[in-house]
Short mmCIF file of N, CA and C in Angstrom, two decimals:
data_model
loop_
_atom_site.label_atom_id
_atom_site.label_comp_id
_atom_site.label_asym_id
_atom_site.label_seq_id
_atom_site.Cartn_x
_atom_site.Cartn_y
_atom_site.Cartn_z
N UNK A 7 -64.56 -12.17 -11.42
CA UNK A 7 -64.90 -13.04 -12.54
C UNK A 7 -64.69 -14.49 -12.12
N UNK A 8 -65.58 -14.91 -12.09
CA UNK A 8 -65.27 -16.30 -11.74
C UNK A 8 -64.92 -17.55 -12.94
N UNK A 9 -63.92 -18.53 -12.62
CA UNK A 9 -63.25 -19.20 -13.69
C UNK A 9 -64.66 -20.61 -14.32
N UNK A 10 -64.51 -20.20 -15.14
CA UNK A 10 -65.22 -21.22 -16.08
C UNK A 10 -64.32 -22.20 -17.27
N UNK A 11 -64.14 -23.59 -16.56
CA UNK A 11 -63.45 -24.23 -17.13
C UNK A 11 -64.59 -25.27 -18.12
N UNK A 12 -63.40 -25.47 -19.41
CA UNK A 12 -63.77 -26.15 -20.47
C UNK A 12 -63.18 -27.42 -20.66
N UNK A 13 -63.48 -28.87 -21.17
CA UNK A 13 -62.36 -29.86 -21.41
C UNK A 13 -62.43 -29.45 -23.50
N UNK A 14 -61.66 -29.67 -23.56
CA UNK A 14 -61.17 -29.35 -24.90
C UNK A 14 -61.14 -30.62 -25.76
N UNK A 15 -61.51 -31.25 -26.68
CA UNK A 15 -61.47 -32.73 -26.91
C UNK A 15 -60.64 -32.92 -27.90
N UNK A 16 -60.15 -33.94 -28.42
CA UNK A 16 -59.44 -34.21 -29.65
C UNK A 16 -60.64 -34.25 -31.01
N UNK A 17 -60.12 -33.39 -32.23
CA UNK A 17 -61.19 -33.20 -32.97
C UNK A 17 -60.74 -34.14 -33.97
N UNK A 18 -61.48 -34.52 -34.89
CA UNK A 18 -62.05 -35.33 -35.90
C UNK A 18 -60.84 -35.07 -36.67
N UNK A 19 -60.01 -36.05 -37.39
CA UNK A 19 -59.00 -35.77 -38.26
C UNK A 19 -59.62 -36.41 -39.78
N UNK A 20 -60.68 -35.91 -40.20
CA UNK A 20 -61.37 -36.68 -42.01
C UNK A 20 -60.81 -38.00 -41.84
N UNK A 21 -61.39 -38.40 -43.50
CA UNK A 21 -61.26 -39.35 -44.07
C UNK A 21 -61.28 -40.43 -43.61
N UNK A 22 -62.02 -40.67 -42.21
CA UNK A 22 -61.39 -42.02 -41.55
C UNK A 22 -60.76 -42.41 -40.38
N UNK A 23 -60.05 -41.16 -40.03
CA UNK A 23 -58.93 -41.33 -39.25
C UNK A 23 -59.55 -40.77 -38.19
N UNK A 24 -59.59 -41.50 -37.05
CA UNK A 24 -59.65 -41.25 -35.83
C UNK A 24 -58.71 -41.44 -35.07
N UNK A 25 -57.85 -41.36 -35.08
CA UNK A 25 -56.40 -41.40 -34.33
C UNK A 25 -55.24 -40.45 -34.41
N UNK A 26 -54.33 -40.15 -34.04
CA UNK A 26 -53.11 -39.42 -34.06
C UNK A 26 -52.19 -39.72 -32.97
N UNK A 27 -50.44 -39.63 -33.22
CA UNK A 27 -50.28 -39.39 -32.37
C UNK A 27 -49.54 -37.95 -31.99
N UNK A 28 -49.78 -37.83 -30.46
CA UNK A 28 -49.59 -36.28 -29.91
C UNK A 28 -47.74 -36.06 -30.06
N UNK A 29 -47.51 -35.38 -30.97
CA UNK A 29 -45.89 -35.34 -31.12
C UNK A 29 -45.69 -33.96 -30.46
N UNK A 30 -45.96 -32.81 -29.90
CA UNK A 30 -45.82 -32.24 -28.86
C UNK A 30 -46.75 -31.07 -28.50
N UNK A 31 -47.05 -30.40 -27.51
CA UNK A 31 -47.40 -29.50 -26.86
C UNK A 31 -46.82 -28.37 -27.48
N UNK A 32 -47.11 -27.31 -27.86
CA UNK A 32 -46.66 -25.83 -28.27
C UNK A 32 -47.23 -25.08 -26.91
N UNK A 33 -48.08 -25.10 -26.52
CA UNK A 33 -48.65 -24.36 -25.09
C UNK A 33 -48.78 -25.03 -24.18
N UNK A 34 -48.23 -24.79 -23.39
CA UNK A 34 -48.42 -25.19 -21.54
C UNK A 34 -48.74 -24.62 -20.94
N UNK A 35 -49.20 -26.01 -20.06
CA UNK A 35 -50.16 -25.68 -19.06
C UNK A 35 -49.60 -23.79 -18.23
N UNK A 36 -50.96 -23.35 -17.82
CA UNK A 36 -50.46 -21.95 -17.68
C UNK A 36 -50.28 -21.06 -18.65
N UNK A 37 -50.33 -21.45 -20.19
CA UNK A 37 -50.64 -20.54 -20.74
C UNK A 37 -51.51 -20.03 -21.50
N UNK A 38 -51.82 -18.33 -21.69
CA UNK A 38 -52.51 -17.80 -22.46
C UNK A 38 -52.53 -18.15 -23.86
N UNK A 39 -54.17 -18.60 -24.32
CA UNK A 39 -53.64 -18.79 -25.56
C UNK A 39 -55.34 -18.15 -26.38
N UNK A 40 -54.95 -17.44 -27.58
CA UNK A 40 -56.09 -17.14 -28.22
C UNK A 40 -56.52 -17.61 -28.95
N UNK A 41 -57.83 -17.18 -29.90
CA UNK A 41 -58.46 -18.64 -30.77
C UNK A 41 -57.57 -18.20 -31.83
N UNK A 42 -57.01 -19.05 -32.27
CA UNK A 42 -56.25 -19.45 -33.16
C UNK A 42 -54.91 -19.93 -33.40
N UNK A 43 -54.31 -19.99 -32.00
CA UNK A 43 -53.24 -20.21 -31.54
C UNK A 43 -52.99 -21.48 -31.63
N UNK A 44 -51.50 -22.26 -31.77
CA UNK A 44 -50.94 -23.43 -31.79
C UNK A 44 -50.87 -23.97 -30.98
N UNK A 45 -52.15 -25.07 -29.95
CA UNK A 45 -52.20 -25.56 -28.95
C UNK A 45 -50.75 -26.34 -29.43
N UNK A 46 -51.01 -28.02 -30.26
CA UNK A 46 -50.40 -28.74 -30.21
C UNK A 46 -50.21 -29.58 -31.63
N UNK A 47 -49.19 -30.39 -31.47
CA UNK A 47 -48.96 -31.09 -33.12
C UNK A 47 -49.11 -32.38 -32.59
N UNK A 48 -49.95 -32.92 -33.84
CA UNK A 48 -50.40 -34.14 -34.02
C UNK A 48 -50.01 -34.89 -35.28
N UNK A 49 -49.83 -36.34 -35.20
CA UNK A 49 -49.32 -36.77 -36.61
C UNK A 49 -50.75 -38.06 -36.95
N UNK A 50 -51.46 -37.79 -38.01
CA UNK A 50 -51.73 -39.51 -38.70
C UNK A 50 -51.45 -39.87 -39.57
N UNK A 51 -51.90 -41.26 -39.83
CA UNK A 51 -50.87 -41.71 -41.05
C UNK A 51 -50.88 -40.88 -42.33
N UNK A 52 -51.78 -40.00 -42.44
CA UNK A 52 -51.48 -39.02 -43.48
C UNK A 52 -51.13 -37.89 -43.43
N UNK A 53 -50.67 -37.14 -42.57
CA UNK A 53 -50.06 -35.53 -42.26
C UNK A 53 -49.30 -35.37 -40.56
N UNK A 54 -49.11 -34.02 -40.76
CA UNK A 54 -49.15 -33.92 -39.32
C UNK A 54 -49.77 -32.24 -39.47
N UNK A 55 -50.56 -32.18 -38.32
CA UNK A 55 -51.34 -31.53 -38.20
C UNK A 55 -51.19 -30.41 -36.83
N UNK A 56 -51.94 -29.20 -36.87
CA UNK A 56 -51.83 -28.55 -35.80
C UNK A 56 -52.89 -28.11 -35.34
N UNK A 57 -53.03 -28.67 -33.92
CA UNK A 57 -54.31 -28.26 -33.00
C UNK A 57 -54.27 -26.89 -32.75
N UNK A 58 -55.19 -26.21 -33.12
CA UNK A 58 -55.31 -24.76 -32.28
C UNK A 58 -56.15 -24.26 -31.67
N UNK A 59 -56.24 -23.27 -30.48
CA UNK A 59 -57.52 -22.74 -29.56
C UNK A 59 -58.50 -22.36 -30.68
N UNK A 60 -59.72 -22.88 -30.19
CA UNK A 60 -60.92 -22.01 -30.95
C UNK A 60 -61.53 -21.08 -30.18
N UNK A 61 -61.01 -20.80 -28.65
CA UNK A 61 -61.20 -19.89 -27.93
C UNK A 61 -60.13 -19.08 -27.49
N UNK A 62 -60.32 -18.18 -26.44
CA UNK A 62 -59.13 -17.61 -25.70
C UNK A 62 -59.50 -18.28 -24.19
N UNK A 63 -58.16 -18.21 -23.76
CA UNK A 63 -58.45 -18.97 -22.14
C UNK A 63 -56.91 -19.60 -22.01
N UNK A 64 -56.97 -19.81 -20.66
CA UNK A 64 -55.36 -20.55 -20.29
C UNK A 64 -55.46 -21.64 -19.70
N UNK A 65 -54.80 -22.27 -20.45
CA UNK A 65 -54.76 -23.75 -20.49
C UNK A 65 -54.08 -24.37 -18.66
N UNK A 66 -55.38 -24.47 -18.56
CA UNK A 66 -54.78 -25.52 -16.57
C UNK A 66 -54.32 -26.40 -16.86
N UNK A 67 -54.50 -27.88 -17.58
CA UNK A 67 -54.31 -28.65 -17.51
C UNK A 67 -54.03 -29.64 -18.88
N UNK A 68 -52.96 -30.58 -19.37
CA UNK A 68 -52.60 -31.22 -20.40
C UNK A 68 -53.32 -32.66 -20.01
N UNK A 69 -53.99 -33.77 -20.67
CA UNK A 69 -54.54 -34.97 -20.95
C UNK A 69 -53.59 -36.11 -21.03
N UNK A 70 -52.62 -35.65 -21.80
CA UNK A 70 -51.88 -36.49 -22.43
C UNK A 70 -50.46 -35.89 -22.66
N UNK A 71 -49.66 -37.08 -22.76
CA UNK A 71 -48.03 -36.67 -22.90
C UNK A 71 -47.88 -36.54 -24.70
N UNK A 72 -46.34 -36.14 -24.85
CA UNK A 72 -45.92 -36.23 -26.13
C UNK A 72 -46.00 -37.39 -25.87
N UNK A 73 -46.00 -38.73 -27.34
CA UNK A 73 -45.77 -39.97 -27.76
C UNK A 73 -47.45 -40.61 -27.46
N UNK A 74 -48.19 -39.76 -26.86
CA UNK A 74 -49.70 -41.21 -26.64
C UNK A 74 -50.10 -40.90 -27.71
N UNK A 75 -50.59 -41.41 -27.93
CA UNK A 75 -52.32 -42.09 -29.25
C UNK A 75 -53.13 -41.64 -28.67
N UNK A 76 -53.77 -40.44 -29.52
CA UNK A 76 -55.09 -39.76 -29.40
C UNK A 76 -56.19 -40.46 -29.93
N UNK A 77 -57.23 -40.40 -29.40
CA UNK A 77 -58.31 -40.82 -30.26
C UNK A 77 -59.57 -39.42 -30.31
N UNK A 78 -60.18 -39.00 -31.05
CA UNK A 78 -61.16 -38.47 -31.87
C UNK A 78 -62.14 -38.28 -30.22
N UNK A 79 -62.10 -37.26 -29.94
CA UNK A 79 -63.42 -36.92 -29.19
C UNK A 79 -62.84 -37.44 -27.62
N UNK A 80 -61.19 -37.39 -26.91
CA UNK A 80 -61.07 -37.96 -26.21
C UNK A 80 -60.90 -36.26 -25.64
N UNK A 81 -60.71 -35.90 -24.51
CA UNK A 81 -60.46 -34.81 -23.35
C UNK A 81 -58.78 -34.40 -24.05
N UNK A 82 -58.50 -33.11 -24.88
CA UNK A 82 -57.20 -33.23 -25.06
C UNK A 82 -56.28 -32.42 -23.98
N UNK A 83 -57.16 -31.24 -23.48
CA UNK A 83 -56.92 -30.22 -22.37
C UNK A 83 -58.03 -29.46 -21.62
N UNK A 84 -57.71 -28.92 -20.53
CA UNK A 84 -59.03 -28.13 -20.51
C UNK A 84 -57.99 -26.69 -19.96
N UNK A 85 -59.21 -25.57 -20.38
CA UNK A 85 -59.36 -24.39 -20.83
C UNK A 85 -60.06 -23.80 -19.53
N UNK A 86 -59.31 -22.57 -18.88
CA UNK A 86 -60.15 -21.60 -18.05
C UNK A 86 -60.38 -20.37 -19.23
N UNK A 87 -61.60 -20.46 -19.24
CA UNK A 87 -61.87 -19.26 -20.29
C UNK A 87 -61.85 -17.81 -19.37
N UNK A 88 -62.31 -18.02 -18.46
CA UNK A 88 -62.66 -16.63 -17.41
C UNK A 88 -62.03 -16.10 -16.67
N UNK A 89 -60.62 -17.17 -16.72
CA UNK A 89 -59.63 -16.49 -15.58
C UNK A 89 -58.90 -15.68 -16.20
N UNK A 90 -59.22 -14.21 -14.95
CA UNK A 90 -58.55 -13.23 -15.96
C UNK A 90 -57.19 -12.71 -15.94
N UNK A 91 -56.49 -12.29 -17.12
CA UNK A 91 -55.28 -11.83 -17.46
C UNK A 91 -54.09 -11.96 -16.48
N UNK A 92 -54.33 -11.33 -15.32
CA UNK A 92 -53.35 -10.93 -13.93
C UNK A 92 -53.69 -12.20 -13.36
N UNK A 93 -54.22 -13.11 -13.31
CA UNK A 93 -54.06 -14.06 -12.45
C UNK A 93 -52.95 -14.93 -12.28
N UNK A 94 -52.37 -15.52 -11.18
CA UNK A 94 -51.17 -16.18 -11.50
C UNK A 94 -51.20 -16.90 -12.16
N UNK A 95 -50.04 -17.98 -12.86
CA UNK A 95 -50.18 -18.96 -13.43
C UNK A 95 -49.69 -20.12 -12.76
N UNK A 96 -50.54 -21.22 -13.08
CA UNK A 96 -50.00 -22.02 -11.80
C UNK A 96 -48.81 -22.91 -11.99
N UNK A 97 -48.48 -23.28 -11.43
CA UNK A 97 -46.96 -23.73 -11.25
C UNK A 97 -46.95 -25.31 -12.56
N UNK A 98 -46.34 -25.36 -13.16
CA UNK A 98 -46.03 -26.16 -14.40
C UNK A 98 -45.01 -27.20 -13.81
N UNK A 99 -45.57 -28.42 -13.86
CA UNK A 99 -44.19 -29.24 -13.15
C UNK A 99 -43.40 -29.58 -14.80
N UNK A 100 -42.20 -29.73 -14.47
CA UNK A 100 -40.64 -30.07 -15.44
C UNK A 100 -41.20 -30.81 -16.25
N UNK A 101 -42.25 -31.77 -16.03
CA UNK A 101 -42.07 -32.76 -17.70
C UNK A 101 -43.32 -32.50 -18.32
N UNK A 102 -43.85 -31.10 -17.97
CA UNK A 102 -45.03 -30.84 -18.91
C UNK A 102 -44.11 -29.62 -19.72
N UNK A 103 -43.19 -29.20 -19.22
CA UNK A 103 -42.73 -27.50 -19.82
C UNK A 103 -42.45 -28.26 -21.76
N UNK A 104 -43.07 -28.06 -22.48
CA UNK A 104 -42.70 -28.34 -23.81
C UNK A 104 -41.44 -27.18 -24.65
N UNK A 105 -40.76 -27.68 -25.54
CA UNK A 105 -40.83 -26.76 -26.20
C UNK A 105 -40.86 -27.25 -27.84
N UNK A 106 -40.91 -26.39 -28.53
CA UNK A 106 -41.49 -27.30 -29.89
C UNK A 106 -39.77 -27.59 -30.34
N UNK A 107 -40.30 -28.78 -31.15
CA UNK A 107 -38.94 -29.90 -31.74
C UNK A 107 -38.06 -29.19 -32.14
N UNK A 108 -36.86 -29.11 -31.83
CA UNK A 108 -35.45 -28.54 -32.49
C UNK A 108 -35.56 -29.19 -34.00
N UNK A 109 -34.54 -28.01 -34.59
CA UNK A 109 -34.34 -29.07 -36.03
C UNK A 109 -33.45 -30.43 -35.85
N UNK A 110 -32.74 -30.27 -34.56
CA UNK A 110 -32.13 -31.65 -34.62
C UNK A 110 -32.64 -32.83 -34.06
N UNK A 111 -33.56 -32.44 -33.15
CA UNK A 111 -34.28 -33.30 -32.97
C UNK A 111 -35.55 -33.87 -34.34
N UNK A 112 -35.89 -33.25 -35.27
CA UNK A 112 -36.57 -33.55 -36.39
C UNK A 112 -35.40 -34.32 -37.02
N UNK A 113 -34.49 -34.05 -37.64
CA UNK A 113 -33.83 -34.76 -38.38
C UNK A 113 -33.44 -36.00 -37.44
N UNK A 114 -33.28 -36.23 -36.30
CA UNK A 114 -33.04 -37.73 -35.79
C UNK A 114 -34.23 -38.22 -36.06
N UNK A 115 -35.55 -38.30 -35.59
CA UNK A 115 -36.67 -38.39 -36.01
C UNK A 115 -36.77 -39.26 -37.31
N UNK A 116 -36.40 -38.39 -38.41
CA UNK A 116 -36.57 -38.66 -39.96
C UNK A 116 -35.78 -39.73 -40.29
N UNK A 117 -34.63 -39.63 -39.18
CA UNK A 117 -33.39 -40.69 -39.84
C UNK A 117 -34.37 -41.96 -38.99
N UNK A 118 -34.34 -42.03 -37.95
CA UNK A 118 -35.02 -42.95 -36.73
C UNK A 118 -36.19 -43.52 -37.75
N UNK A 119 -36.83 -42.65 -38.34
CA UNK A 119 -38.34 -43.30 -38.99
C UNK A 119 -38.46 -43.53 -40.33
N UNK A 120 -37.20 -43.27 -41.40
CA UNK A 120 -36.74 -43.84 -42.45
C UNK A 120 -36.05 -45.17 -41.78
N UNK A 121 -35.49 -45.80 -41.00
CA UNK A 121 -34.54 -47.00 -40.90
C UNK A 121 -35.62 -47.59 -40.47
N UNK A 122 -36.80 -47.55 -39.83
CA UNK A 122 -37.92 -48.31 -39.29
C UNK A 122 -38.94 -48.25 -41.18
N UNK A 123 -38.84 -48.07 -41.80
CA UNK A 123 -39.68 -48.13 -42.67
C UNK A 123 -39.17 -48.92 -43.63
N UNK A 124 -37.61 -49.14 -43.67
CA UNK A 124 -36.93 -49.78 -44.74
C UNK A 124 -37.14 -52.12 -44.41
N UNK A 125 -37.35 -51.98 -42.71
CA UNK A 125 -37.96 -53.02 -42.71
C UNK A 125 -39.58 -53.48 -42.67
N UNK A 126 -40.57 -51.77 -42.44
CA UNK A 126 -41.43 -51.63 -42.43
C UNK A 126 -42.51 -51.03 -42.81
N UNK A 127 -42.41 -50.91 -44.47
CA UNK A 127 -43.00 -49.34 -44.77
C UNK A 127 -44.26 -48.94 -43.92
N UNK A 128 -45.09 -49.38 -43.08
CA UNK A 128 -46.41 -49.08 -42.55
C UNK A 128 -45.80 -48.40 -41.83
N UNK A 129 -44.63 -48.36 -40.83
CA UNK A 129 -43.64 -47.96 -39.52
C UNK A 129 -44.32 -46.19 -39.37
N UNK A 130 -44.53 -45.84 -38.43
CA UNK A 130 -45.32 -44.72 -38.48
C UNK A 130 -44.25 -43.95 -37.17
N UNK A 131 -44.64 -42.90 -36.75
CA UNK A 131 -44.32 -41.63 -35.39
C UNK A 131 -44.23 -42.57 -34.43
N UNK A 132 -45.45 -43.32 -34.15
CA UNK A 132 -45.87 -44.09 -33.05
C UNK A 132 -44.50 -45.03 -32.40
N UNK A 133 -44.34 -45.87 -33.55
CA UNK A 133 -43.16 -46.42 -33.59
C UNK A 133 -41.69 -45.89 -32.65
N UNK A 134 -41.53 -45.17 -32.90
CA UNK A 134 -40.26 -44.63 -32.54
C UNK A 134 -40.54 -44.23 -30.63
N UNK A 135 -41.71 -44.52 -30.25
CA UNK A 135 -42.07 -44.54 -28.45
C UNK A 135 -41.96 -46.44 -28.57
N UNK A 136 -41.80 -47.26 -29.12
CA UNK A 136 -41.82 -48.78 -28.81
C UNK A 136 -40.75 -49.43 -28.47
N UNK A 137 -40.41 -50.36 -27.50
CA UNK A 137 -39.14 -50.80 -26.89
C UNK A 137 -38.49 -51.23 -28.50
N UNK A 138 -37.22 -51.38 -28.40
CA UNK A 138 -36.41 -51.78 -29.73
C UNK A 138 -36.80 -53.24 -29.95
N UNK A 139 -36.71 -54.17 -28.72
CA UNK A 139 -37.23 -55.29 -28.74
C UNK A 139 -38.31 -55.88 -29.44
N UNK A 140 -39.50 -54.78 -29.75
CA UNK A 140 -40.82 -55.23 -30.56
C UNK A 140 -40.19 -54.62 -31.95
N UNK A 141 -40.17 -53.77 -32.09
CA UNK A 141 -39.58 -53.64 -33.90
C UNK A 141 -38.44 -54.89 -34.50
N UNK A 142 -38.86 -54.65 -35.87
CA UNK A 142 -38.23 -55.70 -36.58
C UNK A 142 -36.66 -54.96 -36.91
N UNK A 143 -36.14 -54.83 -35.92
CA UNK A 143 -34.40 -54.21 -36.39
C UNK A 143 -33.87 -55.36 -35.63
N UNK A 144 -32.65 -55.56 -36.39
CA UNK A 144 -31.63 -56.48 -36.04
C UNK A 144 -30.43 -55.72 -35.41
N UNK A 145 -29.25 -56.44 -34.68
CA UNK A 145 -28.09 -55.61 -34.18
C UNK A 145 -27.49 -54.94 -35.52
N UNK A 146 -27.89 -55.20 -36.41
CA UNK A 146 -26.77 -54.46 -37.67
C UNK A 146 -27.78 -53.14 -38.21
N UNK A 147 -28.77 -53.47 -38.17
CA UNK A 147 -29.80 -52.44 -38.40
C UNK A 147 -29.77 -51.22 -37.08
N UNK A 148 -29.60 -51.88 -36.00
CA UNK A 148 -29.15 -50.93 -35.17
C UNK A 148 -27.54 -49.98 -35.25
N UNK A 149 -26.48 -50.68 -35.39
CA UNK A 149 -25.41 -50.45 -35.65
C UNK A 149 -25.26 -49.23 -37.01
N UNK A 150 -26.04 -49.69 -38.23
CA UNK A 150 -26.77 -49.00 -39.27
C UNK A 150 -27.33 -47.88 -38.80
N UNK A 151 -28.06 -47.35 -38.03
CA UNK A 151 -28.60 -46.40 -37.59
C UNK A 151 -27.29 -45.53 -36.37
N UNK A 152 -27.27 -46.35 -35.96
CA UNK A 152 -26.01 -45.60 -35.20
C UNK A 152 -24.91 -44.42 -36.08
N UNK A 153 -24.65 -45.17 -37.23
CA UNK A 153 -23.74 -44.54 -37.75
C UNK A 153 -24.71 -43.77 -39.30
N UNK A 154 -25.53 -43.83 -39.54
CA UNK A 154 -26.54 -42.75 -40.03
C UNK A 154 -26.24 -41.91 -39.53
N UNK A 155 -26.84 -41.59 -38.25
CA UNK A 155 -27.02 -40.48 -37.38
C UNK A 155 -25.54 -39.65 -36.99
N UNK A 156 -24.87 -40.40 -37.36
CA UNK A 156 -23.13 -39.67 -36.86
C UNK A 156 -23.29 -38.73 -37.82
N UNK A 157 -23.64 -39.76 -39.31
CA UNK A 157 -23.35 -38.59 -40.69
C UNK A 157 -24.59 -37.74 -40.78
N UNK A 158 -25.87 -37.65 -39.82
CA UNK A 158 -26.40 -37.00 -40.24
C UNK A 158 -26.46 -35.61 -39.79
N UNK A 159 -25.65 -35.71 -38.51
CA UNK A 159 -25.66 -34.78 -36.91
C UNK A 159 -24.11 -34.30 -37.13
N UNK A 160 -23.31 -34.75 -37.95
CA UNK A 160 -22.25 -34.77 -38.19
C UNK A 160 -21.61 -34.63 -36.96
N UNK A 161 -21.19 -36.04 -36.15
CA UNK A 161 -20.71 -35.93 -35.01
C UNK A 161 -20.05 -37.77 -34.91
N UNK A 162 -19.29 -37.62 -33.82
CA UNK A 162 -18.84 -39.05 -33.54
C UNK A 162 -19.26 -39.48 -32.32
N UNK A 163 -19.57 -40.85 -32.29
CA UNK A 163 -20.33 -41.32 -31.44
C UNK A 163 -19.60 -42.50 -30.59
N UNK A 164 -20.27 -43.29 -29.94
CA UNK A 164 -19.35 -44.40 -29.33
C UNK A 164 -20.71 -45.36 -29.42
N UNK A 165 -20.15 -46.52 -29.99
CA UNK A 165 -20.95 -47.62 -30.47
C UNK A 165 -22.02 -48.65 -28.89
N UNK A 166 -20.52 -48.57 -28.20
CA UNK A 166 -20.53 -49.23 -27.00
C UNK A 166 -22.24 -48.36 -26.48
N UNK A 167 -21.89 -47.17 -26.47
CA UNK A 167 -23.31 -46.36 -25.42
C UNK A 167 -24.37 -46.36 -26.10
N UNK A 168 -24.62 -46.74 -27.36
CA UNK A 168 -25.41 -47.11 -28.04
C UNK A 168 -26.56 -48.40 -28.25
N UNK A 169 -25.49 -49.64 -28.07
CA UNK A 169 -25.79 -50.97 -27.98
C UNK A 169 -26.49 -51.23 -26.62
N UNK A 170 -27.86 -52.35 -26.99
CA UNK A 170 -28.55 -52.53 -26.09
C UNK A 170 -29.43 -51.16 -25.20
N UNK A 171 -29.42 -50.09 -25.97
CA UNK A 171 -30.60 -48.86 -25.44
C UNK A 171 -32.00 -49.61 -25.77
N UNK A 172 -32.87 -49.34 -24.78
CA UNK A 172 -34.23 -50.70 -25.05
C UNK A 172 -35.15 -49.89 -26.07
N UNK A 173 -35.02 -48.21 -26.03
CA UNK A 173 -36.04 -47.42 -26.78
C UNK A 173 -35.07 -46.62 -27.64
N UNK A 174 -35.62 -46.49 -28.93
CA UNK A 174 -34.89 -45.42 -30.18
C UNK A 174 -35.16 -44.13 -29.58
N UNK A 175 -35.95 -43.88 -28.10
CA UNK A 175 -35.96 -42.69 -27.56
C UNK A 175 -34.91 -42.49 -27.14
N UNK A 176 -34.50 -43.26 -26.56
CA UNK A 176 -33.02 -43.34 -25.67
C UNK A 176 -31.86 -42.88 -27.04
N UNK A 177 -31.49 -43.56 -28.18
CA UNK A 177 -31.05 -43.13 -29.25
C UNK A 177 -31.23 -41.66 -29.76
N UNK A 178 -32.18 -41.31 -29.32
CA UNK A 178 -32.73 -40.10 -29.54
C UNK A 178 -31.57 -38.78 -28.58
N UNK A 179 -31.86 -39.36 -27.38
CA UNK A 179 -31.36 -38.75 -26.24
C UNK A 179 -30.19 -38.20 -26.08
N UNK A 180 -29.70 -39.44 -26.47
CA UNK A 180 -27.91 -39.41 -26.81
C UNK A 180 -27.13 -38.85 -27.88
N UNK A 181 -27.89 -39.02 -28.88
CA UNK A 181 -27.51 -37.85 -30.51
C UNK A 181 -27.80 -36.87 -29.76
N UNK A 182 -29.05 -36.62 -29.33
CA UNK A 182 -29.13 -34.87 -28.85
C UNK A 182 -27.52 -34.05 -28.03
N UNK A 183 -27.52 -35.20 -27.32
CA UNK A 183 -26.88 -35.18 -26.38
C UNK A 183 -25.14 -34.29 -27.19
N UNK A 184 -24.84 -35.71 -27.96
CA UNK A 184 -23.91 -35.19 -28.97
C UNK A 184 -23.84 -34.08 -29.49
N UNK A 185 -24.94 -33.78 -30.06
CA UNK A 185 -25.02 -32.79 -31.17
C UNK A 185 -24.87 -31.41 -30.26
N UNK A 186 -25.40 -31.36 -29.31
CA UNK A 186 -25.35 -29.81 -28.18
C UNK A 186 -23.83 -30.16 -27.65
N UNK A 187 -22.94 -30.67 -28.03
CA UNK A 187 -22.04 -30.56 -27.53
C UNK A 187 -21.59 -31.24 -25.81
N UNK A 188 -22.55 -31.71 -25.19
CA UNK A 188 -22.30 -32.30 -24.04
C UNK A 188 -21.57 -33.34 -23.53
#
């Protein structure tokens, strides 16, 4: 059987919206997936949404990382429809392996994108991939969020390892970090 590959595009999100951004991968590269399956989650400013195969086939290759901006009709993956079952799968390098969002990672998230909305209600997903430097938070708004997240993860933190992180990813990192006990 010879492999017949597909590029898979980003589809049309209504009303307007041609954009999203890619908040993570559910299937990786290498895997089997059938039509109807949970490729990937997407957020726009009005939902968040879930991409799924409209075929069967295993996914070779990812387009895009978690955190980019999709646009409407761009290449989101491509698809070997023909390669069959027993074939190997090919080797997945470390920063494509996804796995879908912990709940603790959602609730930093929520806390992270409620404190960005209180100086910004437009403040969207997107946001929270932008150096701290371009958002409108101040050191107390940071400090503020610091200690949110203690009460929300219910954990104690150290202010010092906190201060001056350039991305709320990095904030991100470090609650995780906390919260698993590390």
């Amino acid at each position: 059987m010879s492999d017949s590959f597909e590029d898979i595009r980003v589809p049309g999100f209504g009303h307007s919206l041609d954009e999203a951004l890619l908040v993570e991968w559910v299937a990786g590269v290498g895997d089997l997936v059938r039509r109807g399956d949970v490729v990937a989650v997407v957020e726009t400013d009005k939902a968040s949404t879930e991409i799924v195969a409209e075929r069967d086939g295993w996914i070779t290759e990812h387009t895009a990382t978690a955190g980019t901006i999709l646009k409407s009709g761009e290449v989101l993956y491509r698809l070997a429809a023909d390669q069959p079952c027993h074939a190997p799968r090919p080797a997945v390098p470390a920063d494509e392996r996804r796995t879908p969002m912990s709940e603790t990672e959602e609730r930093i998230s929520d806390v992270m994108l409620a404190k960005l909305r209180e100086r910004d209600p437009s403040s969207g997903p997107e946001d929270l991939a932008r150096p701290v430097s371009e958002l409108d938070l101040d050191s107390l708004d940071l400090v503020e969020l610091h200690q949110r997240l203690e009460r929300e993860l219910q954990v104690e933190g150290d202010l010092r390892e906190t201060a001056g992180l350039p991305f709320l990813s990095d904030f991100s990192a470090y609650f995780m970090k906390l919260a698993s006990g590390e």
